[in-house]
Amino acid sequence: MAYTPDYLGYDTPKLGFGLMRLPKLEDGSIDVAQVSEMVDIFLDGVLTYFDTAYVYDSGASEEAARKALVERYPRDAYTICTKANAWLGSPTADQVKDQLRISMERLGVDYLDYYLLHAIQDNNQQAYDDFGLWDWIREQKASGLIRHWGFSFHAGPERLERLLTAYPDIDFIQLQVNYADMEEPSVQARANMEVAAAHGVPFTVMEPVKGGTLANPPRAVREVFDAAGEGCSYASWAIRYVASMPGVLTVLSGMSNVEQVRDNVSYMSSFTPLTADEMAVVAKAQEALAGVDQIKCTACHYCTDGCPMQIPIPDFFKAMNRKLIFEDEADALRRYRHTAESAGVNASDCIQCGQCEGACPQSLPIISYLARIADELE
Ligand code: SF4
Ligand code: SF4
């Protein structure tokens, strides 16, 4: 099923304000004064979509949205999305359902434009099923408390196909899409977009700059964009690229300061899709990124069950990739230490039994990778 011009949110501006990484004051609370200024710039740019979640900053994100947005602008000046979470903190079914009331109180609204079941993954969909949340969220739409419903998604196309087939009345979904993850096995952005398109379901985009890493990409990628000579920020290439995809309701940028809002608004308030020449530039950037040394682990975890030392192999590889792909050694070290401490084991604890290499469908030289990680991150 192809997207039609009147699909949900056709007129939604292509940049949305993600409220997950809001600026903080020294005491750790959200800097509402700065958020208010950011909101003003965003709305002045004729942009309207705001995205938060019950769990963001333990509710402080929703509270900040009320103070910076809801209490300062008429209700028809913006749309707002929040999300119910059935797995963080292991809530009961009743507690999850009560999140809607609490979110609306925190936000100070009497209806929500968009409401999502939050971050469906392979290891948590069962909770959404067992709690009856699919029927429950439709009842909320029927009651008028929410206008559109869907789910945000962190799994592969087979699961997405099953969900969109099971719930054909879904209004929209939220997918991770960026130029680094189009073919990335652990994300499968292109394949997920194809499933959404086949069902005619539009989607909002999360992580368009991959947690900020594409705002400061590897040198080889920066050189490609610099050579294009447009003088655009690296973030703008990433955001305009995903905003050009068919089916995109809006691209959520998790903005953290006034400068980021100004930059994003400068090229997104009157967005036009990338030209064929510009798409070719991004294709070159993707090629340059593919040439960056990295561990091509798909995070399938086939290797971990039989490891006698219980080494969290894919998580160590993910940390190492922060150094290899994004030249961010400090972040690689931080992630490695956090993972090693949580698991109580280091890469150097590998006894080289070889069990994992026999199980790896990607035929990765796991033992030598672990030795390199022990050498560079321990
Ligand atoms: S080779 Fe090392 S990482 Fe692989 S299963 Fe054996 S102990 Fe675990
Ligand atoms: S089996 Fe291979 S691809 Fe899968 S998680 Fe382990 S190292 Fe990564």
mmCIF file of C-alpha atoms in Angstrom, residues 88-303:
data_model
loop_
_atom_site.group_PDB
_atom_site.id
_atom_site.type_symbol
_atom_site.label_atom_id
_atom_site.label_comp_id
_atom_site.label_asym_id
_atom_site.label_seq_id
_atom_site.Cartn_x
_atom_site.Cartn_y
_atom_site.Cartn_z
ATOM 1 C CA LEU A 88 10.835 0.035 32.968
ATOM 2 C CA GLY A 89 10.586 -0.597 36.708
ATOM 3 C CA SER A 90 8.349 -3.661 36.114
ATOM 4 C CA PRO A 91 4.987 -1.889 36.618
ATOM 5 C CA THR A 92 1.663 -3.720 37.027
ATOM 6 C CA ALA A 93 -1.030 -3.456 34.352
ATOM 7 C CA ASP A 94 -3.010 -0.989 36.481
ATOM 8 C CA GLN A 95 0.087 1.137 37.016
ATOM 9 C CA VAL A 96 0.761 1.308 33.277
ATOM 10 C CA LYS A 97 -2.819 2.318 32.546
ATOM 11 C CA ASP A 98 -2.650 5.000 35.239
ATOM 12 C CA GLN A 99 0.348 6.522 33.441
ATOM 13 C CA LEU A 100 -2.078 8.178 30.998
ATOM 14 C CA ARG A 101 -3.833 10.089 33.790
ATOM 15 C CA ILE A 102 -0.532 11.054 35.394
ATOM 16 C CA SER A 103 1.004 12.182 32.093
ATOM 17 C CA MET A 104 -2.002 14.374 31.317
ATOM 18 C CA GLU A 105 -1.835 15.919 34.804
ATOM 19 C CA ARG A 106 1.881 16.582 34.474
ATOM 20 C CA LEU A 107 1.342 18.100 31.033
ATOM 21 C CA GLY A 108 -1.748 20.048 32.091
ATOM 22 C CA VAL A 109 -3.768 18.951 29.051
ATOM 23 C CA ASP A 110 -7.227 17.415 28.768
ATOM 24 C CA TYR A 111 -6.429 15.456 25.609
ATOM 25 C CA LEU A 112 -3.326 14.133 23.870
ATOM 26 C CA ASP A 113 -2.782 14.482 20.140
ATOM 27 C CA TYR A 114 -0.619 11.354 20.018
ATOM 28 C CA TYR A 115 -0.101 8.467 22.459
ATOM 29 C CA LEU A 116 2.328 5.580 22.041
ATOM 30 C CA LEU A 117 3.097 2.265 23.661
ATOM 31 C CA HIS A 118 6.743 2.871 24.415
ATOM 32 C CA ALA A 119 9.791 1.138 22.899
ATOM 33 C CA ILE A 120 8.420 -2.232 21.816
ATOM 34 C CA GLN A 121 11.333 -4.691 21.700
ATOM 35 C CA ASP A 122 11.765 -8.442 21.321
ATOM 36 C CA ASN A 123 12.131 -8.851 25.074
ATOM 37 C CA ASN A 124 9.248 -6.659 26.268
ATOM 38 C CA GLN A 125 6.295 -6.973 23.865
ATOM 39 C CA GLN A 126 4.914 -9.751 26.060
ATOM 40 C CA ALA A 127 4.189 -7.242 28.823
ATOM 41 C CA TYR A 128 2.153 -5.049 26.443
ATOM 42 C CA ASP A 129 0.252 -8.158 25.299
ATOM 43 C CA ASP A 130 -0.295 -9.623 28.774
ATOM 44 C CA PHE A 131 -1.567 -6.286 30.165
ATOM 45 C CA GLY A 132 -4.152 -5.913 27.382
ATOM 46 C CA LEU A 133 -2.686 -2.550 26.403
ATOM 47 C CA TRP A 134 -3.562 -2.823 22.711
ATOM 48 C CA ASP A 135 -7.294 -2.903 23.438
ATOM 49 C CA TRP A 136 -6.888 -0.393 26.263
ATOM 50 C CA ILE A 137 -5.188 2.240 24.093
ATOM 51 C CA ARG A 138 -7.933 1.951 21.466
ATOM 52 C CA GLU A 139 -10.514 2.525 24.220
ATOM 53 C CA GLN A 140 -8.684 5.726 25.164
ATOM 54 C CA LYS A 141 -8.927 6.913 21.578
ATOM 55 C CA ALA A 142 -12.643 6.053 21.476
ATOM 56 C CA SER A 143 -13.143 8.050 24.687
ATOM 57 C CA GLY A 144 -11.514 11.114 23.128
ATOM 58 C CA LEU A 145 -8.601 11.324 25.572
ATOM 59 C CA ILE A 146 -6.140 10.633 22.757
ATOM 60 C CA ARG A 147 -6.473 11.538 19.093
ATOM 61 C CA HIS A 148 -3.998 9.111 17.491
ATOM 62 C CA TRP A 149 -2.294 5.979 18.838
ATOM 63 C CA GLY A 150 0.627 3.797 17.960
ATOM 64 C CA PHE A 151 3.889 2.434 19.331
ATOM 65 C CA SER A 152 7.562 3.257 19.232
ATOM 66 C CA PHE A 153 9.679 0.369 18.026
ATOM 67 C CA HIS A 154 13.154 -1.087 18.518
ATOM 68 C CA ALA A 155 13.036 -4.462 16.813
ATOM 69 C CA GLY A 156 13.173 -5.997 13.352
ATOM 70 C CA PRO A 157 10.845 -6.095 10.320
ATOM 71 C CA GLU A 158 9.362 -9.528 11.079
ATOM 72 C CA ARG A 159 7.978 -8.340 14.415
ATOM 73 C CA LEU A 160 6.832 -5.071 12.849
ATOM 74 C CA GLU A 161 5.015 -6.969 10.119
ATOM 75 C CA ARG A 162 3.225 -9.086 12.728
ATOM 76 C CA LEU A 163 2.174 -6.042 14.749
ATOM 77 C CA LEU A 164 0.926 -3.981 11.816
ATOM 78 C CA THR A 165 -1.021 -7.002 10.552
ATOM 79 C CA ALA A 166 -2.530 -7.626 13.998
ATOM 80 C CA TYR A 167 -3.501 -3.952 14.497
ATOM 81 C CA PRO A 168 -4.532 -2.554 11.097
ATOM 82 C CA ASP A 169 -6.302 0.404 12.726
ATOM 83 C CA ILE A 170 -3.041 1.788 14.106
ATOM 84 C CA ASP A 171 -2.575 5.470 13.282
ATOM 85 C CA PHE A 172 1.218 5.753 13.215
ATOM 86 C CA ILE A 173 4.428 4.344 14.646
ATOM 87 C CA GLN A 174 7.823 5.687 15.702
ATOM 88 C CA LEU A 175 10.981 4.205 14.145
ATOM 89 C CA GLN A 176 14.725 4.686 14.506
ATOM 90 C CA VAL A 177 15.977 5.955 11.150
ATOM 91 C CA ASN A 178 19.224 7.675 10.224
ATOM 92 C CA TYR A 179 21.729 7.405 7.414
ATOM 93 C CA ALA A 180 24.059 5.244 9.530
ATOM 94 C CA ASP A 181 21.374 2.687 10.416
ATOM 95 C CA MET A 182 19.666 2.110 7.074
ATOM 96 C CA GLU A 183 21.278 -1.314 6.668
ATOM 97 C CA GLU A 184 22.583 -1.727 10.233
ATOM 98 C CA PRO A 185 21.530 -5.271 11.265
ATOM 99 C CA SER A 186 20.649 -4.342 14.831
ATOM 100 C CA VAL A 187 18.323 -1.541 13.637
ATOM 101 C CA GLN A 188 17.208 -2.443 10.076
ATOM 102 C CA ALA A 189 15.854 1.016 9.412
ATOM 103 C CA ARG A 190 15.285 0.521 5.694
ATOM 104 C CA ALA A 191 13.534 -2.827 6.154
ATOM 105 C CA ASN A 192 11.292 -1.401 8.894
ATOM 106 C CA MET A 193 10.380 1.574 6.706
ATOM 107 C CA GLU A 194 9.472 -0.820 3.900
ATOM 108 C CA VAL A 195 7.134 -2.734 6.209
ATOM 109 C CA ALA A 196 5.495 0.521 7.336
ATOM 110 C CA ALA A 197 5.093 1.606 3.702
ATOM 111 C CA ALA A 198 3.558 -1.740 2.737
ATOM 112 C CA HIS A 199 0.884 -1.140 5.394
ATOM 113 C CA GLY A 200 0.517 2.567 4.549
ATOM 114 C CA VAL A 201 1.373 3.448 8.166
ATOM 115 C CA PRO A 202 3.211 6.772 8.597
ATOM 116 C CA PHE A 203 5.944 7.118 11.172
ATOM 117 C CA THR A 204 7.765 9.650 13.270
ATOM 118 C CA VAL A 205 11.552 9.301 13.305
ATOM 119 C CA MET A 206 13.691 8.990 16.425
ATOM 120 C CA GLU A 207 17.482 9.172 16.605
ATOM 121 C CA PRO A 208 17.920 10.983 13.253
ATOM 122 C CA VAL A 209 21.434 11.956 14.375
ATOM 123 C CA LYS A 210 22.027 8.646 16.223
ATOM 124 C CA GLY A 211 22.195 10.072 19.699
ATOM 125 C CA GLY A 212 24.149 13.080 18.456
ATOM 126 C CA THR A 213 26.945 11.093 16.842
ATOM 127 C CA LEU A 214 26.016 12.160 13.304
ATOM 128 C CA ALA A 215 26.217 15.782 14.402
ATOM 129 C CA ASN A 216 29.929 15.062 14.801
ATOM 130 C CA PRO A 217 30.617 12.144 12.451
ATOM 131 C CA PRO A 218 33.935 10.395 11.689
ATOM 132 C CA ARG A 219 36.478 12.440 9.768
ATOM 133 C CA ALA A 220 35.908 10.577 6.481
ATOM 134 C CA VAL A 221 32.234 11.496 6.626
ATOM 135 C CA ARG A 222 32.922 15.107 7.545
ATOM 136 C CA GLU A 223 35.158 15.405 4.495
ATOM 137 C CA VAL A 224 32.339 14.247 2.216
ATOM 138 C CA PHE A 225 29.925 16.855 3.553
ATOM 139 C CA ASP A 226 32.578 19.588 3.613
ATOM 140 C CA ALA A 227 33.368 18.893 -0.049
ATOM 141 C CA ALA A 228 29.694 19.402 -0.942
ATOM 142 C CA GLY A 229 30.298 23.040 -0.051
ATOM 143 C CA GLU A 230 26.800 23.893 1.184
ATOM 144 C CA GLY A 231 28.000 25.167 4.534
ATOM 145 C CA CYS A 232 25.312 23.144 6.318
ATOM 146 C CA SER A 233 25.844 21.581 9.730
ATOM 147 C CA TYR A 234 26.480 17.833 9.800
ATOM 148 C CA ALA A 235 23.270 17.483 11.828
ATOM 149 C CA SER A 236 21.336 19.218 9.050
ATOM 150 C CA TRP A 237 22.438 16.622 6.498
ATOM 151 C CA ALA A 238 21.279 13.846 8.814
ATOM 152 C CA ILE A 239 17.920 15.424 9.640
ATOM 153 C CA ARG A 240 17.071 16.573 6.113
ATOM 154 C CA TYR A 241 17.970 13.116 4.794
ATOM 155 C CA VAL A 242 15.441 11.298 6.995
ATOM 156 C CA ALA A 243 12.832 14.042 6.558
ATOM 157 C CA SER A 244 12.999 13.338 2.819
ATOM 158 C CA MET A 245 11.842 9.736 3.251
ATOM 159 C CA PRO A 246 8.288 8.819 2.204
ATOM 160 C CA GLY A 247 5.952 8.168 5.098
ATOM 161 C CA VAL A 248 7.669 10.475 7.582
ATOM 162 C CA LEU A 249 5.223 12.421 9.741
ATOM 163 C CA THR A 250 7.983 14.333 11.451
ATOM 164 C CA VAL A 251 11.617 13.928 12.497
ATOM 165 C CA LEU A 252 12.199 14.178 16.239
ATOM 166 C CA SER A 253 15.314 16.003 17.235
ATOM 167 C CA GLY A 254 16.204 15.774 20.925
ATOM 168 C CA MET A 255 17.406 19.335 21.282
ATOM 169 C CA SER A 256 19.451 20.315 24.341
ATOM 170 C CA ASN A 257 20.137 24.024 23.985
ATOM 171 C CA VAL A 258 19.064 27.189 22.198
ATOM 172 C CA GLU A 259 21.822 26.916 19.570
ATOM 173 C CA GLN A 260 20.650 23.492 18.457
ATOM 174 C CA VAL A 261 17.080 24.755 18.105
ATOM 175 C CA ARG A 262 18.241 27.758 16.063
ATOM 176 C CA ASP A 263 20.287 25.528 13.761
ATOM 177 C CA ASN A 264 17.482 22.987 13.273
ATOM 178 C CA VAL A 265 14.811 25.638 12.738
ATOM 179 C CA SER A 266 16.995 27.476 10.196
ATOM 180 C CA TYR A 267 16.723 24.661 7.660
ATOM 181 C CA MET A 268 13.536 22.866 8.768
ATOM 182 C CA SER A 269 10.954 25.622 9.135
ATOM 183 C CA SER A 270 10.600 25.689 5.354
ATOM 184 C CA PHE A 271 11.827 22.197 4.572
ATOM 185 C CA THR A 272 12.236 20.895 1.053
ATOM 186 C CA PRO A 273 13.369 17.303 0.428
ATOM 187 C CA LEU A 274 16.991 16.699 -0.536
ATOM 188 C CA THR A 275 17.702 16.945 -4.258
ATOM 189 C CA ALA A 276 19.096 13.990 -6.185
ATOM 190 C CA ASP A 277 22.557 15.593 -5.982
ATOM 191 C CA GLU A 278 22.243 15.983 -2.222
ATOM 192 C CA MET A 279 21.056 12.385 -1.866
ATOM 193 C CA ALA A 280 24.200 11.389 -3.758
ATOM 194 C CA VAL A 281 26.288 13.267 -1.189
ATOM 195 C CA VAL A 282 24.641 11.325 1.637
ATOM 196 C CA ALA A 283 25.241 8.081 -0.275
ATOM 197 C CA LYS A 284 28.933 8.988 -0.406
ATOM 198 C CA ALA A 285 28.874 9.707 3.319
ATOM 199 C CA GLN A 286 27.304 6.297 3.911
ATOM 200 C CA GLU A 287 30.096 4.721 1.853
ATOM 201 C CA ALA A 288 32.701 6.624 3.838
ATOM 202 C CA LEU A 289 31.064 5.473 7.058
ATOM 203 C CA ALA A 290 31.051 1.876 5.813
ATOM 204 C CA GLY A 291 34.811 2.148 5.281
ATOM 205 C CA VAL A 292 35.401 3.067 8.909
ATOM 206 C CA ASP A 293 36.978 0.259 10.951
ATOM 207 C CA GLN A 294 34.249 -1.349 13.060
ATOM 208 C CA ILE A 295 33.081 -4.630 14.571
ATOM 209 C CA LYS A 296 30.111 -5.794 12.485
ATOM 210 C CA CYS A 297 28.306 -7.532 15.299
ATOM 211 C CA THR A 298 24.535 -7.835 14.852
ATOM 212 C CA ALA A 299 23.900 -8.169 18.590
ATOM 213 C CA CYS A 300 22.020 -11.428 17.997
ATOM 214 C CA HIS A 301 23.432 -12.846 21.271
ATOM 215 C CA TYR A 302 23.869 -16.353 19.843
ATOM 216 C CA CYS A 303 27.376 -16.269 21.291
#
